mmCIF file of C-alpha atoms in Angstrom:
data_model
loop_
_atom_site.group_PDB
_atom_site.id
_atom_site.type_symbol
_atom_site.label_atom_id
_atom_site.label_comp_id
_atom_site.label_asym_id
_atom_site.label_seq_id
_atom_site.Cartn_x
_atom_site.Cartn_y
_atom_site.Cartn_z
ATOM 1 C CA UNK A 3 -2.720 -114.989 109.624
ATOM 2 C CA UNK A 4 -6.065 -113.799 111.002
ATOM 3 C CA UNK A 5 -8.601 -111.050 110.389
ATOM 4 C CA UNK A 6 -9.435 -109.624 113.811
ATOM 5 C CA UNK A 7 -12.041 -107.205 115.075
ATOM 6 C CA UNK A 8 -11.314 -105.030 118.103
ATOM 7 C CA UNK A 9 -12.846 -102.060 119.882
ATOM 8 C CA UNK A 10 -10.340 -99.209 119.757
ATOM 9 C CA UNK A 11 -10.934 -98.389 123.436
ATOM 10 C CA UNK A 12 -9.612 -101.750 124.643
ATOM 11 C CA UNK A 13 -5.955 -102.098 125.443
ATOM 12 C CA UNK A 14 -4.332 -103.266 122.208
ATOM 13 C CA UNK A 15 -4.075 -107.025 122.449
ATOM 14 C CA UNK A 16 -1.917 -107.406 119.387
ATOM 15 C CA UNK A 17 0.297 -104.646 118.078
ATOM 16 C CA UNK A 18 1.957 -107.052 115.665
ATOM 17 C CA UNK A 19 -0.941 -106.768 113.220
ATOM 18 C CA UNK A 20 -1.877 -104.163 110.652
ATOM 19 C CA UNK A 21 -4.387 -101.893 112.433
ATOM 20 C CA UNK A 22 -7.159 -100.174 110.428
ATOM 21 C CA UNK A 23 -9.760 -97.848 111.944
ATOM 22 C CA UNK A 24 -13.029 -98.229 109.995
ATOM 23 C CA UNK A 25 -15.081 -95.450 111.662
ATOM 24 C CA UNK A 26 -16.014 -92.237 109.857
ATOM 25 C CA UNK A 27 -15.538 -90.143 113.018
ATOM 26 C CA UNK A 28 -12.360 -90.197 115.090
ATOM 27 C CA UNK A 29 -13.078 -91.903 118.460
ATOM 28 C CA UNK A 30 -13.322 -89.524 121.412
ATOM 29 C CA UNK A 31 -10.550 -89.621 123.969
ATOM 30 C CA UNK A 32 -8.124 -91.630 121.815
ATOM 31 C CA UNK A 33 -4.911 -89.988 120.739
ATOM 32 C CA UNK A 34 -3.240 -90.995 117.496
ATOM 33 C CA UNK A 35 -0.370 -92.384 119.567
ATOM 34 C CA UNK A 36 -2.673 -94.589 121.667
ATOM 35 C CA UNK A 37 -4.514 -95.826 118.583
ATOM 36 C CA UNK A 38 -1.361 -97.357 117.085
ATOM 37 C CA UNK A 39 -2.967 -97.127 113.633
ATOM 38 C CA UNK A 40 -1.474 -98.126 110.353
ATOM 39 C CA UNK A 41 -4.414 -96.691 108.438
ATOM 40 C CA UNK A 42 -7.708 -94.853 108.939
ATOM 41 C CA UNK A 43 -10.276 -95.745 106.282
ATOM 42 C CA UNK A 44 -13.173 -93.469 107.188
ATOM 43 C CA UNK A 45 -14.423 -93.571 103.585
ATOM 44 C CA UNK A 46 -15.496 -97.220 103.942
ATOM 45 C CA UNK A 47 -17.685 -96.460 106.972
ATOM 46 C CA UNK A 48 -21.441 -95.904 106.594
ATOM 47 C CA UNK A 49 -22.529 -92.488 105.363
ATOM 48 C CA UNK A 50 -23.248 -89.882 108.003
ATOM 49 C CA UNK A 51 -26.963 -90.047 107.173
ATOM 50 C CA UNK A 52 -27.064 -93.825 107.607
ATOM 51 C CA UNK A 53 -25.032 -93.695 110.818
ATOM 52 C CA UNK A 54 -27.371 -91.073 112.288
ATOM 53 C CA UNK A 55 -30.476 -93.011 111.191
ATOM 54 C CA UNK A 56 -29.198 -96.183 112.870
ATOM 55 C CA UNK A 57 -28.274 -94.423 116.123
ATOM 56 C CA UNK A 58 -27.056 -97.752 117.585
ATOM 57 C CA UNK A 59 -30.660 -98.939 117.913
ATOM 58 C CA UNK A 60 -30.276 -102.744 117.925
ATOM 59 C CA UNK A 61 -33.836 -103.158 116.614
ATOM 60 C CA UNK A 62 -32.726 -101.345 113.453
ATOM 61 C CA UNK A 63 -29.574 -103.436 112.980
ATOM 62 C CA UNK A 64 -30.941 -105.830 110.310
ATOM 63 C CA UNK A 65 -32.076 -102.895 108.157
ATOM 64 C CA UNK A 66 -28.876 -100.984 108.939
ATOM 65 C CA UNK A 67 -26.863 -103.969 107.701
ATOM 66 C CA UNK A 68 -28.877 -104.143 104.480
ATOM 67 C CA UNK A 69 -28.554 -100.389 103.863
ATOM 68 C CA UNK A 70 -24.823 -100.404 104.623
ATOM 69 C CA UNK A 71 -24.157 -103.323 102.270
ATOM 70 C CA UNK A 72 -26.143 -101.449 99.613
ATOM 71 C CA UNK A 73 -23.938 -98.379 100.151
ATOM 72 C CA UNK A 74 -20.838 -100.518 99.683
ATOM 73 C CA UNK A 75 -22.282 -102.128 96.544
ATOM 74 C CA UNK A 76 -23.312 -98.807 95.002
ATOM 75 C CA UNK A 77 -19.868 -97.219 95.467
ATOM 76 C CA UNK A 78 -17.404 -100.099 95.850
ATOM 77 C CA UNK A 79 -14.079 -98.311 95.286
ATOM 78 C CA UNK A 80 -13.264 -97.729 98.972
ATOM 79 C CA UNK A 81 -14.328 -101.247 99.930
ATOM 80 C CA UNK A 82 -12.241 -102.686 97.084
ATOM 81 C CA UNK A 83 -9.247 -100.711 98.325
ATOM 82 C CA UNK A 84 -9.785 -102.021 101.858
ATOM 83 C CA UNK A 85 -10.192 -105.588 100.582
ATOM 84 C CA UNK A 86 -6.943 -105.339 98.592
ATOM 85 C CA UNK A 87 -5.054 -103.976 101.617
ATOM 86 C CA UNK A 88 -6.434 -106.691 103.907
ATOM 87 C CA UNK A 89 -5.654 -109.416 101.390
ATOM 88 C CA UNK A 90 -2.075 -108.209 100.958
ATOM 89 C CA UNK A 91 -1.376 -107.675 104.662
ATOM 90 C CA UNK A 92 -2.829 -111.068 105.643
ATOM 91 C CA UNK A 93 0.014 -112.687 103.701
ATOM 92 C CA UNK A 94 2.471 -111.620 106.392
ATOM 93 C CA UNK A 95 0.577 -110.456 109.493
ATOM 94 C CA UNK A 96 -2.763 -110.246 111.242
ATOM 95 C CA UNK A 97 -5.143 -107.482 110.193
ATOM 96 C CA UNK A 98 -7.159 -105.790 112.937
ATOM 97 C CA UNK A 99 -10.255 -103.770 112.077
ATOM 98 C CA UNK A 100 -10.869 -101.197 114.802
ATOM 99 C CA UNK A 101 -14.119 -99.480 115.724
ATOM 100 C CA UNK A 102 -15.384 -97.219 118.511
ATOM 101 C CA UNK A 103 -18.925 -98.497 119.147
ATOM 102 C CA UNK A 104 -19.699 -99.853 122.621
ATOM 103 C CA UNK A 105 -21.829 -102.671 121.220
ATOM 104 C CA UNK A 106 -19.361 -105.309 120.045
ATOM 105 C CA UNK A 107 -21.950 -107.244 118.038
ATOM 106 C CA UNK A 108 -24.100 -104.585 116.366
ATOM 107 C CA UNK A 109 -21.888 -102.145 114.503
ATOM 108 C CA UNK A 110 -20.608 -101.470 110.994
ATOM 109 C CA UNK A 111 -17.214 -103.060 111.648
ATOM 110 C CA UNK A 112 -18.875 -106.425 112.283
ATOM 111 C CA UNK A 113 -20.705 -106.153 108.951
ATOM 112 C CA UNK A 114 -17.534 -105.082 107.179
ATOM 113 C CA UNK A 115 -15.454 -107.868 108.740
ATOM 114 C CA UNK A 116 -18.051 -110.478 107.801
ATOM 115 C CA UNK A 117 -18.109 -109.231 104.202
ATOM 116 C CA UNK A 118 -14.307 -109.247 103.992
ATOM 117 C CA UNK A 119 -14.148 -112.724 105.511
ATOM 118 C CA UNK A 120 -16.654 -114.050 102.975
ATOM 119 C CA UNK A 121 -14.930 -112.340 100.039
ATOM 120 C CA UNK A 122 -11.432 -113.477 101.076
ATOM 121 C CA UNK A 123 -12.322 -116.900 102.452
ATOM 122 C CA UNK A 124 -10.991 -116.227 105.957
ATOM 123 C CA UNK A 125 -12.489 -116.298 109.444
ATOM 124 C CA UNK A 126 -13.021 -113.296 111.694
ATOM 125 C CA UNK A 127 -11.640 -113.450 115.221
ATOM 126 C CA UNK A 128 -13.366 -110.867 117.459
ATOM 127 C CA UNK A 129 -11.174 -109.653 120.304
ATOM 128 C CA UNK A 130 -13.551 -109.245 123.238
ATOM 129 C CA UNK A 131 -12.921 -107.118 126.315
ATOM 130 C CA UNK A 132 -12.304 -110.223 128.374
ATOM 131 C CA UNK A 133 -9.414 -111.207 126.105
ATOM 132 C CA UNK A 134 -7.390 -108.080 126.917
#
């Protein structure tokens, strides 16, 4: 099974996986029915202060990544819960981390997926717009 990363605004490419939204704020224009979520883990997303500081400024991404990983390390309970869920679900199905950011390469979900992949010894498969 695979750990996948997908923008929530794309047409779901794979509804056979366990779908987790990892944004703190609910994505605009997406109904709960359209999201097809199994879980929303807003607690594992960057703090509101960090998210606002970053402001999707790509030049700040390296520092954003460092600060976000520090947030996870300083309060690991939500990340540990996410990791346990992902590890368990990967035994029987794909796990899809969903995010709302337009930039598919510079967002917290990418950082989170990379950390999970390293911790669990799996690869991340990003689902790009062109794949839908």
